[in-house]
Coordinates of C-alpha atoms in Angstrom, one line a residue:
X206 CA 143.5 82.8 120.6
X207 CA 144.7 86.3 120.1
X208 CA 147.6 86.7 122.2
X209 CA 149.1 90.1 120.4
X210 CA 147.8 93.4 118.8
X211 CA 148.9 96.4 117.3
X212 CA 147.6 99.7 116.0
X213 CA 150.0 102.6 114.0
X214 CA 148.0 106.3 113.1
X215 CA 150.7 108.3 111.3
X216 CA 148.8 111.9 110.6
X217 CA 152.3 114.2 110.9
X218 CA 155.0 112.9 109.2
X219 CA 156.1 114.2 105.6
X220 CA 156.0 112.5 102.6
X221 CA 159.9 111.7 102.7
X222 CA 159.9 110.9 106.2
X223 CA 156.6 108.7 106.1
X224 CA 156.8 105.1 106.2
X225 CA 155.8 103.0 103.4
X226 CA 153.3 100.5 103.3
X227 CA 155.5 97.7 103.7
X228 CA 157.2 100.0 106.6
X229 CA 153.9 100.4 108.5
X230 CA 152.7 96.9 107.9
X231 CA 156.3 95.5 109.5
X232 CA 156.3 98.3 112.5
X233 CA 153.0 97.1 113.2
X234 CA 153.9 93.3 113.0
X235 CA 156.8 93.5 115.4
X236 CA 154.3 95.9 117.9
X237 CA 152.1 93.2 118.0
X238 CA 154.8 90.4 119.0
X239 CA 155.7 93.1 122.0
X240 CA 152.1 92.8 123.0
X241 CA 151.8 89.6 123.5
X242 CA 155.2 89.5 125.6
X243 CA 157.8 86.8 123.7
X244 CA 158.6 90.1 120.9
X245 CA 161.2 88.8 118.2
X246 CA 160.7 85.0 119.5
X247 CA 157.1 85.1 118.7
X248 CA 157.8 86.3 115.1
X249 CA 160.5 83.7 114.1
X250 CA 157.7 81.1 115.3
X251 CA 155.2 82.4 112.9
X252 CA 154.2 79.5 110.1
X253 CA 151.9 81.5 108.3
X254 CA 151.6 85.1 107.4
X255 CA 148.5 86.7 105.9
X256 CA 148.8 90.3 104.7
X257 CA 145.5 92.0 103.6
X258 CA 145.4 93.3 100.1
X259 CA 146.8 97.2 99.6
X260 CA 143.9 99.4 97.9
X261 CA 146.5 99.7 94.9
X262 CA 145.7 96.4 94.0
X263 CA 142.2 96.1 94.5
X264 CA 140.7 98.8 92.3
X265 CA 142.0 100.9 89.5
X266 CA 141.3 104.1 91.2
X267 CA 143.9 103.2 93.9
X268 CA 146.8 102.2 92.1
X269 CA 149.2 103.7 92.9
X270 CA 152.0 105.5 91.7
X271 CA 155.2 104.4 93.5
X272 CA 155.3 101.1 92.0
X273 CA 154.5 97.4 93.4
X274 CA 155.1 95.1 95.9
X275 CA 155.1 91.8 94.3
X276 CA 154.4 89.5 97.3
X277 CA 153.6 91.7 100.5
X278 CA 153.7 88.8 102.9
X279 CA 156.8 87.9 101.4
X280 CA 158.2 91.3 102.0
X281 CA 156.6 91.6 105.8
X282 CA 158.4 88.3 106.7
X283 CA 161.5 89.6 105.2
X284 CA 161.5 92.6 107.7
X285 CA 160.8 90.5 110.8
X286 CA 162.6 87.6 110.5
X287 CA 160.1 85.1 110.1
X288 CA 160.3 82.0 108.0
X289 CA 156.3 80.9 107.5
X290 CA 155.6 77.9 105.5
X291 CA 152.6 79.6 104.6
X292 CA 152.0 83.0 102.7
X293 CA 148.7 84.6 101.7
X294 CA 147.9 87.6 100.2
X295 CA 144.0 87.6 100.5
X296 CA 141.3 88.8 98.3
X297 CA 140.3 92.7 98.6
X298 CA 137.2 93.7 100.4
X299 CA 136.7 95.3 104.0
X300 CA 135.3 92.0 105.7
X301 CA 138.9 90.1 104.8
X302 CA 140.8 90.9 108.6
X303 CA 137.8 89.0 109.9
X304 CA 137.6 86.5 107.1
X305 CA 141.2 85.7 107.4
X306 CA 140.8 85.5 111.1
X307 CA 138.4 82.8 110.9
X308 CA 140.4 80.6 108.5
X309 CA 143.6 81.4 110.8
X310 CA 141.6 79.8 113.9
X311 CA 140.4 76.7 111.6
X312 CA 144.0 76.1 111.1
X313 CA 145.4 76.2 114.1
X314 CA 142.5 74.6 115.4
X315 CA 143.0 71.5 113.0
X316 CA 146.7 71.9 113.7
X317 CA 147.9 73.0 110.7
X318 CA 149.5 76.4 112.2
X319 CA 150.6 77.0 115.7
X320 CA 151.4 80.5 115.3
X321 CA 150.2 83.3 112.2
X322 CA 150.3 86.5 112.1
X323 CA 147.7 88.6 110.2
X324 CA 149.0 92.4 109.0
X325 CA 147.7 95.1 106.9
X326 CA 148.7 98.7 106.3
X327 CA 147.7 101.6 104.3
X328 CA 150.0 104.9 103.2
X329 CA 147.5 106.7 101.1
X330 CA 147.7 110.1 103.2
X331 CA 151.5 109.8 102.3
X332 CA 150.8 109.0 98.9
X333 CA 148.2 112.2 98.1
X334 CA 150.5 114.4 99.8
X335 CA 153.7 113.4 97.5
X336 CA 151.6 113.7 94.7
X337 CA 150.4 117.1 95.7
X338 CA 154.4 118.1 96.0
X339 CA 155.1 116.5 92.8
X340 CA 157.5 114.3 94.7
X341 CA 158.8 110.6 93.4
X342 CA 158.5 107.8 96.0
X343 CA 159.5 104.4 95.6
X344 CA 157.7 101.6 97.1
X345 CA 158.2 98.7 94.7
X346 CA 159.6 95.3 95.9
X347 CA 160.2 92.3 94.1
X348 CA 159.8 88.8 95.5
X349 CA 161.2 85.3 94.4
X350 CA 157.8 83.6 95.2
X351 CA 154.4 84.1 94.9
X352 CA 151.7 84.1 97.4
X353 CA 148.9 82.3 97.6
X354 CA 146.0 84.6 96.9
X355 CA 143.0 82.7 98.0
X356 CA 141.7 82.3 94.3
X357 CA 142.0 85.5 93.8
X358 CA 140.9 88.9 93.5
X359 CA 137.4 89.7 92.0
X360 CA 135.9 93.1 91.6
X361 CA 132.4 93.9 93.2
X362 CA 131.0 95.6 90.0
X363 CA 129.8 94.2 86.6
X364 CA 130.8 95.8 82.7
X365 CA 127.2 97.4 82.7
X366 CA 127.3 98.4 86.3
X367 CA 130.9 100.5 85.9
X368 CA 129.5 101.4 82.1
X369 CA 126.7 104.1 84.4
X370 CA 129.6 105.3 87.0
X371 CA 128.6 102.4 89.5
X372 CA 132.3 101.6 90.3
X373 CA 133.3 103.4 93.3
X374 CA 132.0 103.1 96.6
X375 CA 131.1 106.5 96.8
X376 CA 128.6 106.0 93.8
X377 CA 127.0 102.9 94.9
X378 CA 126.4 103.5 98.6
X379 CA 124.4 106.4 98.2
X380 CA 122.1 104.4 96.1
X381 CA 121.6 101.4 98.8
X382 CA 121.0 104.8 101.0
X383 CA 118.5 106.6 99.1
X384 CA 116.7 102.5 99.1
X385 CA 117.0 102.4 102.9
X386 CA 115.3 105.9 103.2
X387 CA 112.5 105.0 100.5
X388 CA 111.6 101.8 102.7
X389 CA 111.2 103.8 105.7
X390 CA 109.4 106.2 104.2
X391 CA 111.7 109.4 104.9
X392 CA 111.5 112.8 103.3
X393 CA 115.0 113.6 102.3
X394 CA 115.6 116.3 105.6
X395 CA 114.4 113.6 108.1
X396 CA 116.5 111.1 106.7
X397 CA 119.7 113.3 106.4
X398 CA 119.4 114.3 110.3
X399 CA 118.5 110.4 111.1
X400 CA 122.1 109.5 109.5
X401 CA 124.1 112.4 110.6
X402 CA 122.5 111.5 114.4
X403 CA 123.5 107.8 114.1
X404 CA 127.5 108.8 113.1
X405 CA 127.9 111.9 115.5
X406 CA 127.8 109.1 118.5
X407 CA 130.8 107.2 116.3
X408 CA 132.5 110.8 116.1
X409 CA 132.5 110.9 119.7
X410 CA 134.2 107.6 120.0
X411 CA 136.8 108.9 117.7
X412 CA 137.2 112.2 119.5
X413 CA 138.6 110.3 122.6
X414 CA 140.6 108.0 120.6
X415 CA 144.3 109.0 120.0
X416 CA 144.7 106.9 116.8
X417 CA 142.0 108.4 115.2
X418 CA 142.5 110.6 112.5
X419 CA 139.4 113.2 112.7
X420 CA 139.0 114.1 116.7
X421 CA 136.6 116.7 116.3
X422 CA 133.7 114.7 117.8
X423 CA 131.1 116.5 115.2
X424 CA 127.7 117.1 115.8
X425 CA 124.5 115.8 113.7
X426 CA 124.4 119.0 112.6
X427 CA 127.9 119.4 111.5
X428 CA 128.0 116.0 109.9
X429 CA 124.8 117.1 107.7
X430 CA 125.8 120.8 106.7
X431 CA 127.2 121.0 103.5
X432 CA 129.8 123.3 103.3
X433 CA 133.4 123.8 102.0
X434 CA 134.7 121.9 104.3
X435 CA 132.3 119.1 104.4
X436 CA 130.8 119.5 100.7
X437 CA 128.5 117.3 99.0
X438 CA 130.2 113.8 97.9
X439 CA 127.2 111.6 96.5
X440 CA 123.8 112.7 97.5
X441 CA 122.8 112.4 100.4
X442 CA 126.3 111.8 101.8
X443 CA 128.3 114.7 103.1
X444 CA 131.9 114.5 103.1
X445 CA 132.0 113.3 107.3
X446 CA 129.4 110.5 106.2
X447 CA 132.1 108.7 104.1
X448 CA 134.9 106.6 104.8
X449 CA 138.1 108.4 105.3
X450 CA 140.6 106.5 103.1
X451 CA 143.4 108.8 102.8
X452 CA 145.2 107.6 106.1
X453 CA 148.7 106.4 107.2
X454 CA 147.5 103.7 109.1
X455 CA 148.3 99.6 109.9
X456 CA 147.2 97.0 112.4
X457 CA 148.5 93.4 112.9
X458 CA 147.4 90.5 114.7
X459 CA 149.0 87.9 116.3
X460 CA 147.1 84.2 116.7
X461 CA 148.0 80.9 117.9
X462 CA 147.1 77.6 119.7
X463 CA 147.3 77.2 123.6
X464 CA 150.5 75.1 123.5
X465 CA 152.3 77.5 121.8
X466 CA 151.5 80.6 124.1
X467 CA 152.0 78.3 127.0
X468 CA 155.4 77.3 125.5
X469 CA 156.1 81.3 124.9
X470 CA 155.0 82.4 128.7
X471 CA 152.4 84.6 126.9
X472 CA 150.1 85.8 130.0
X473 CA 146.6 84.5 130.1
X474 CA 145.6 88.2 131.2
X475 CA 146.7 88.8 127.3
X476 CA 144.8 86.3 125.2
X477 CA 141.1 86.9 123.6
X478 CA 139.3 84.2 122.0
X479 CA 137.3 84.0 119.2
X480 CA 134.3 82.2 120.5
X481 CA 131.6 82.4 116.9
X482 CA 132.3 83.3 113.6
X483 CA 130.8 83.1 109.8
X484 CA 131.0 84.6 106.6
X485 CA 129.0 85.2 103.7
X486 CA 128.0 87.1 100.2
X487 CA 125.1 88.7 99.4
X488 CA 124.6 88.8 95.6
X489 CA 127.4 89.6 94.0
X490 CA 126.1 92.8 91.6
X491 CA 124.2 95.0 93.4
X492 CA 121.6 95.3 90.9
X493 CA 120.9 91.6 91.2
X494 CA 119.7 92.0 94.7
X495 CA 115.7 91.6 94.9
X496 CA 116.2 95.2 97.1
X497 CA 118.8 97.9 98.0
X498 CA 117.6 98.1 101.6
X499 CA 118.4 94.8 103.3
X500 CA 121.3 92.0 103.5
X501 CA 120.3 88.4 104.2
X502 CA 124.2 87.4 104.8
X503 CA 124.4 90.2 107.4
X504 CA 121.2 88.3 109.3
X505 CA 122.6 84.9 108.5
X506 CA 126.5 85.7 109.2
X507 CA 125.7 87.6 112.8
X508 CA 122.8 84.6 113.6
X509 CA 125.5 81.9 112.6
X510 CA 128.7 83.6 114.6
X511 CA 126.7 83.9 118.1
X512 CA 124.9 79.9 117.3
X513 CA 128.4 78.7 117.4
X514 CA 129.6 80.6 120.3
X515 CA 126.2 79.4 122.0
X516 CA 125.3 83.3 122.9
X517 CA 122.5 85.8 121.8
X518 CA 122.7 89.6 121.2
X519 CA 122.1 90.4 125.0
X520 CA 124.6 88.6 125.7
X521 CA 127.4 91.1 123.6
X522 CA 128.7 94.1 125.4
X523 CA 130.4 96.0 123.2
X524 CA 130.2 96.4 119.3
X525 CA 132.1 97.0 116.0
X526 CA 129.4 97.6 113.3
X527 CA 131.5 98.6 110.0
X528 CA 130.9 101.7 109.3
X529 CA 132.0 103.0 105.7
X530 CA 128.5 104.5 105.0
X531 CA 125.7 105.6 107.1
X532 CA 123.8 103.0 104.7
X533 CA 126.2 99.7 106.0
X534 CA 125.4 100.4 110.1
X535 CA 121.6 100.6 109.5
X536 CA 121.3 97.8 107.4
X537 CA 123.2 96.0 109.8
X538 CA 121.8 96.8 112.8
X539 CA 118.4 96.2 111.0
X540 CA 119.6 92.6 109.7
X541 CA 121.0 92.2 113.5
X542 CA 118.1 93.0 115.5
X543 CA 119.6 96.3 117.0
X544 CA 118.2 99.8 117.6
X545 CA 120.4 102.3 116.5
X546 CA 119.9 104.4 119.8
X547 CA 121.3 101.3 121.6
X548 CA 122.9 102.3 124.6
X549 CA 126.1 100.2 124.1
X550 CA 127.3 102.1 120.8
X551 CA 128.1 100.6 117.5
X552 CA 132.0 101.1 117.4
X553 CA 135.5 101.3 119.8
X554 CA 137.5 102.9 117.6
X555 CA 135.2 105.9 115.9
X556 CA 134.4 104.4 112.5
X557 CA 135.6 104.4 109.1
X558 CA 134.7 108.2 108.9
X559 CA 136.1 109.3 112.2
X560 CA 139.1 107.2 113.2
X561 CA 139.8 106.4 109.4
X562 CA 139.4 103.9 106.8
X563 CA 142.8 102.1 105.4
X564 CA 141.9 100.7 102.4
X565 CA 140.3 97.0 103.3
X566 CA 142.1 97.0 106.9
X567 CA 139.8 98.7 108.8
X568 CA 138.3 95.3 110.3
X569 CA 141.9 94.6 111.8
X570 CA 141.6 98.0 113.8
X571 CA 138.3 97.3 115.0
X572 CA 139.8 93.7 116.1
X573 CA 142.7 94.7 118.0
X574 CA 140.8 97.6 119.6
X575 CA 138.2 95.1 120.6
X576 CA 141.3 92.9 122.0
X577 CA 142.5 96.1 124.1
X578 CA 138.7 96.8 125.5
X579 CA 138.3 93.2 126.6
X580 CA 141.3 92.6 127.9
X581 CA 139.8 95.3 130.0
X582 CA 136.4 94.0 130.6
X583 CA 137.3 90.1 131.6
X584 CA 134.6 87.6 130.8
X585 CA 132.5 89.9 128.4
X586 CA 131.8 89.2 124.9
X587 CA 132.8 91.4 121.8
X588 CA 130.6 91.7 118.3
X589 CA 132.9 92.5 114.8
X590 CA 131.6 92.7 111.9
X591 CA 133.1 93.5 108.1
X592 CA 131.6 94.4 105.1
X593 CA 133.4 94.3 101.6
X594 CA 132.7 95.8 98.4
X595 CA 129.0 97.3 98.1
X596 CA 127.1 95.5 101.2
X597 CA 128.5 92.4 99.1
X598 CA 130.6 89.7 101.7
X599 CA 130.7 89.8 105.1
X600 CA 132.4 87.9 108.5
X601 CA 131.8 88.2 111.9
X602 CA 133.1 87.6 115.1
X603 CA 132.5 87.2 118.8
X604 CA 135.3 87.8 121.0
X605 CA 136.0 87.3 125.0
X606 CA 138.8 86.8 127.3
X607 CA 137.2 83.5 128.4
X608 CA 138.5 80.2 126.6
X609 CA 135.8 78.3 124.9
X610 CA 134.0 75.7 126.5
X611 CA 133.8 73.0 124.2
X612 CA 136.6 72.3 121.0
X613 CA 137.1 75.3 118.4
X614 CA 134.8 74.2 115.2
X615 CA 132.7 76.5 112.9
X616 CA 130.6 75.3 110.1
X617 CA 131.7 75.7 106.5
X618 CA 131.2 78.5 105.1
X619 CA 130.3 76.8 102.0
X620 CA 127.2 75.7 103.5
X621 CA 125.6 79.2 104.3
X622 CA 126.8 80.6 100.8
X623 CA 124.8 78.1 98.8
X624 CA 121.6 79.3 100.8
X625 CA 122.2 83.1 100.2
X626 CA 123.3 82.3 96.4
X627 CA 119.8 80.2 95.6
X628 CA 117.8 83.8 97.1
X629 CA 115.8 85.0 94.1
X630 CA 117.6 87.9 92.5
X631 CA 115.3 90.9 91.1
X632 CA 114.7 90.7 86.8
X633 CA 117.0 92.9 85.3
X634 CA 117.5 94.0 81.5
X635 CA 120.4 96.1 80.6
X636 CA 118.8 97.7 77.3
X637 CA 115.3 99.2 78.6
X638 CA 112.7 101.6 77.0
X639 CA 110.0 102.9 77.6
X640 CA 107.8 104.5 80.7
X641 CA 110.0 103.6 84.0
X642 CA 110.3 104.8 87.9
X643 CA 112.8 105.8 89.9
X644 CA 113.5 102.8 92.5
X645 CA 116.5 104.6 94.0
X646 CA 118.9 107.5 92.6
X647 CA 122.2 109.4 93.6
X648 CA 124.0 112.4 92.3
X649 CA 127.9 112.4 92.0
X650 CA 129.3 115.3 92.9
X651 CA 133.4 116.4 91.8
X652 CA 135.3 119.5 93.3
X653 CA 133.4 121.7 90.8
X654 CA 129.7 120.8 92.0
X655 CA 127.3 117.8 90.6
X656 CA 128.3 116.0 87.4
X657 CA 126.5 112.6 87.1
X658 CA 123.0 111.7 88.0
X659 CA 122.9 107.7 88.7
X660 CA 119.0 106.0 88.7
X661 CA 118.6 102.6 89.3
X662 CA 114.9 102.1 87.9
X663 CA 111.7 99.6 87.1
X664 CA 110.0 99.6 83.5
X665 CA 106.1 100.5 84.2
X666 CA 105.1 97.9 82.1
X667 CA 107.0 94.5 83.3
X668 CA 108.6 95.9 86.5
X669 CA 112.3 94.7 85.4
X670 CA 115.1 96.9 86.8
X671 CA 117.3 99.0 85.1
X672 CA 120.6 101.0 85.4
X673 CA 120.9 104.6 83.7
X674 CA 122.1 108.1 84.0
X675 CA 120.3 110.9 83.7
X676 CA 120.6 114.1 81.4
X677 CA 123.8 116.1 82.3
X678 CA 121.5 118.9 83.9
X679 CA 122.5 121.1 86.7
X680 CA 118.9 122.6 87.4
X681 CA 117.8 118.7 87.0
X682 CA 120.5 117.3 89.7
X683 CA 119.1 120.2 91.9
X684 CA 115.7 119.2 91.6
X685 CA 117.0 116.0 92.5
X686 CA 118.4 116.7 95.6
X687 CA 115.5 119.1 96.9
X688 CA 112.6 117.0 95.7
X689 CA 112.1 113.9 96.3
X690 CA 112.9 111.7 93.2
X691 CA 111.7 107.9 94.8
X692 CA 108.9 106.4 92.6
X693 CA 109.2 109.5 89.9
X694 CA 107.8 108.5 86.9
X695 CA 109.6 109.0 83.4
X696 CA 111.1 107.2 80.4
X697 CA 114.4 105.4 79.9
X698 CA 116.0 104.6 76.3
X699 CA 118.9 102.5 75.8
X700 CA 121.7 104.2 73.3
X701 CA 125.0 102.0 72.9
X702 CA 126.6 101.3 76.2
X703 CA 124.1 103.5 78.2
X704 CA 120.9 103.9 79.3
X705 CA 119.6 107.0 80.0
X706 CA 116.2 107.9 82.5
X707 CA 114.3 111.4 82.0
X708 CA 112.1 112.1 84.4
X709 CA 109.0 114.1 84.5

């Protein structure tokens, strides 16, 4: 069970005063132990520490600039006093919290840990701001040993993907966007208003919640307005449709077995169990995926999580849908079997864009606030889910304040990942010519205005997809944006590297 949680916002403090990482990420750690009641006692019982992965070494855009810590559990344990036989440092990805969370229970479930403590942090509104000020921070840490990184770190996007600017988040999830909007058949102003009326109820979450780190409970209208305060990021996403990642911001949890709490006088008012959970990839490259628009390990992941805790969707009271991109929530509650009016609301903490999004820690926030709004609500059932990467691997969970009914056991994960991986995946050639359409498109847009046109395409003659840029064309990118560019017609040549797609 979950018997302590923690949540740190830092939006205030200055760059020299600001904690660290590895400061936020222990803070946090040591607030969780007070939760649950035992404090310092709790933490020199942990046997196994998991820290999520820092941004900075999960994708070359976020490294950072203050130098390394070598073995962040390492360093965590260090800071608390804890002695754990076991120390991961996971993969990246946004669905890890809940990943690691589900390989914590199987552990302590099996017997192999009575007590672990899972802990990530995030310092990048710290980080931008000493940069900003031209100020040197140091925030490296060497370790004697190395953690056990769960095979390792992949990233989400192939040679040929990153080759056409489909690398960042913000490139790619306006594409699985644009796909959403083409299969519901959308003109681009009815779309933009659907999205901007399904995140201004997540804003107004985030308004009323005091660790969030934009409380201005926005509008539709406000979300959708380009302006210079909310400008243009990757069409169609405005700047409040996208995950905020620049945030001071950590969350820890604390699990372990009955005995143990029962041992440690932890209250029984305190502990949340997880009663269902699974995990699962879609294709790995997004432009493998037989379409943009849906996610078979979202369907499969949510069905498998409530099987195993015997319940169905009417039985959930309250939801955590993640929430990077307007694009992840709808396919989600799409894959799920939810309306997105549903009366019960998608997040308790505001979302990704609202309340913020700390690298790949959000999940762990929208855990421990789930924890605090059960605690609250005895006997009802929680829904989390995580996404990682591009709408790539995902985890669930159901949580309640009731114990289980029968012995913890989930099914291996292995088994549900062979089904998704044998799904057909859509023909693809990386060196096309000839007459193409436009299956879905974004434009990139810097500080300056647009600058990159992405197209993600089918040749006329054979239908396999393609990946290209367009030409470097403001009065094209324009058109673009005002007219509506799903099924264009037009020709794509390959030259070196690149493929580039002129439409007509």
């Amino acid at each position: 069970m979950i018997a302590g949680v923690a949540q740190i916002t830092d939006t205030t403090s200055s760059p020299l005063q600001a904690r660290s990482p590895l400061g936020l990420m222990a803070d946090a750690a040591r607030a969780a132990a007070d939760d649950a009641g035992p404090g310092e006692a709790l933490l020199r019982e942990i046997d196994s520490l998991m820290a999520v992965r820092l941004f900075s070494d999960s994708t070359p855009r976020f490294k950072s600039p203050f130098g390394k810590i070598a073995n962040p559990p390492w360093s965590v344990a260090q800071r608390i006093g804890a002695l754990p036989r076991e120390m991961v440092y996971t993969p990246g990805g946004g669905n890890m919290p809940q990943a690691a969370l589900n390989r914590a229970c199987e552990r302590i479930a099996a017997g192999e840990s009575s007590v672990t403590l899972l802990v990530g942090g995030e310092a990048l509104r710290t980080e931008l701001a000493a940069r900003r000020q031209g100020l040197q921070l140091d925030w490296s840490e060497d370790a004697p040993v190395i953690a056990d990184e769960l095979g390792g770190h992949r990233m989400g996007f192939s040679a040929h993907e990153a080759a056409h600017g489909m690398r960042a988040a913000i490139n790619i999830y306006p594409l699985i966007e644009q796909a959403i909007r083409g299969a519901r058949n959308r003109s681009i102003q009815e779309h933009s208003m659907a999205m901007s009326r399904l995140f201004a109820r997540f804003a107004a979450v985030a308004k009323d919640n005091p660790l969030a780190t934009r409380r201005a409970g926005y509008s539709a209208e406000e979300i959708a307005g380009c302006t210079p305060t909310n400008p243009m990021i990757g069409f169609p996403y405005t700047k409040l449709m996208t995950a905020n990642a620049y945030v001071d911001q950590a969350a820890a949890l604390i699990v372990c077995c009955s005995a143990k709490a029962d041992e440690m006088g932890i209250a029984s008012s305190k502990r949340v169990y997880l009663h269902g959970c699974a995990q699962g990839n879609d294709h790995w490259y997004v432009s493998e995926r037989w379409n943009l628009h849906s996610s078979p390990a979202i369907r499969e992941v949510v069905a498998k999580t409530l099987a195993m805790a015997g319940k169905t969707l009417d039985d959930v009271a309250v939801f955590d849908l993640y929430s990077c991109f307007p694009s992840a929530v709808e396919i989600a509650c799409q894959e799920i079997g939810l309306a997105e009016d549903d009366p019960r609301g998608f997040t308790v903490t505001g979302g990704l864009p609202y309340f913020g999004g700390p690298g790949n820690n959000y999940a762990m926030h929208a855990i421990a606030a789930m924890v605090e709004r059960l605690r609250k609500m005895p006997g009802s059932f929680g829904l989390v889910t995580a996404n990682g990467n591009y709408v790539t691997k995902h985890a669930a969970g159901l949580y309640s304040t009731t114990p289980p009914g029968r012995p913890w056991e989930r099914e291996d994960p292995t088994m549900l990942q062979r089904e998704l991986d044998a799904l057909p995946k859509a023909p693809f050639t990386e060196k096309p010519n000839g007459r193409a359409k436009i299956e879905t498109y974004t434009v990139i847009h810097s500080k300056t205005g647009p600058e990159l046109g992405i197209v993600v395409g089918r040749l006329t003659e054979n239908g396999l997809r393609f990946i290209a840029n367009t030409p470097n064309d403001p009065g094209l990118f324009a058109d673009l944006e005002t007219r509506d560019a799903l099924g264009r017609l037009g020709s794509v040549r390959s030259e070196g590297e690149r493929n580039f797609f002129v439409p007509e």
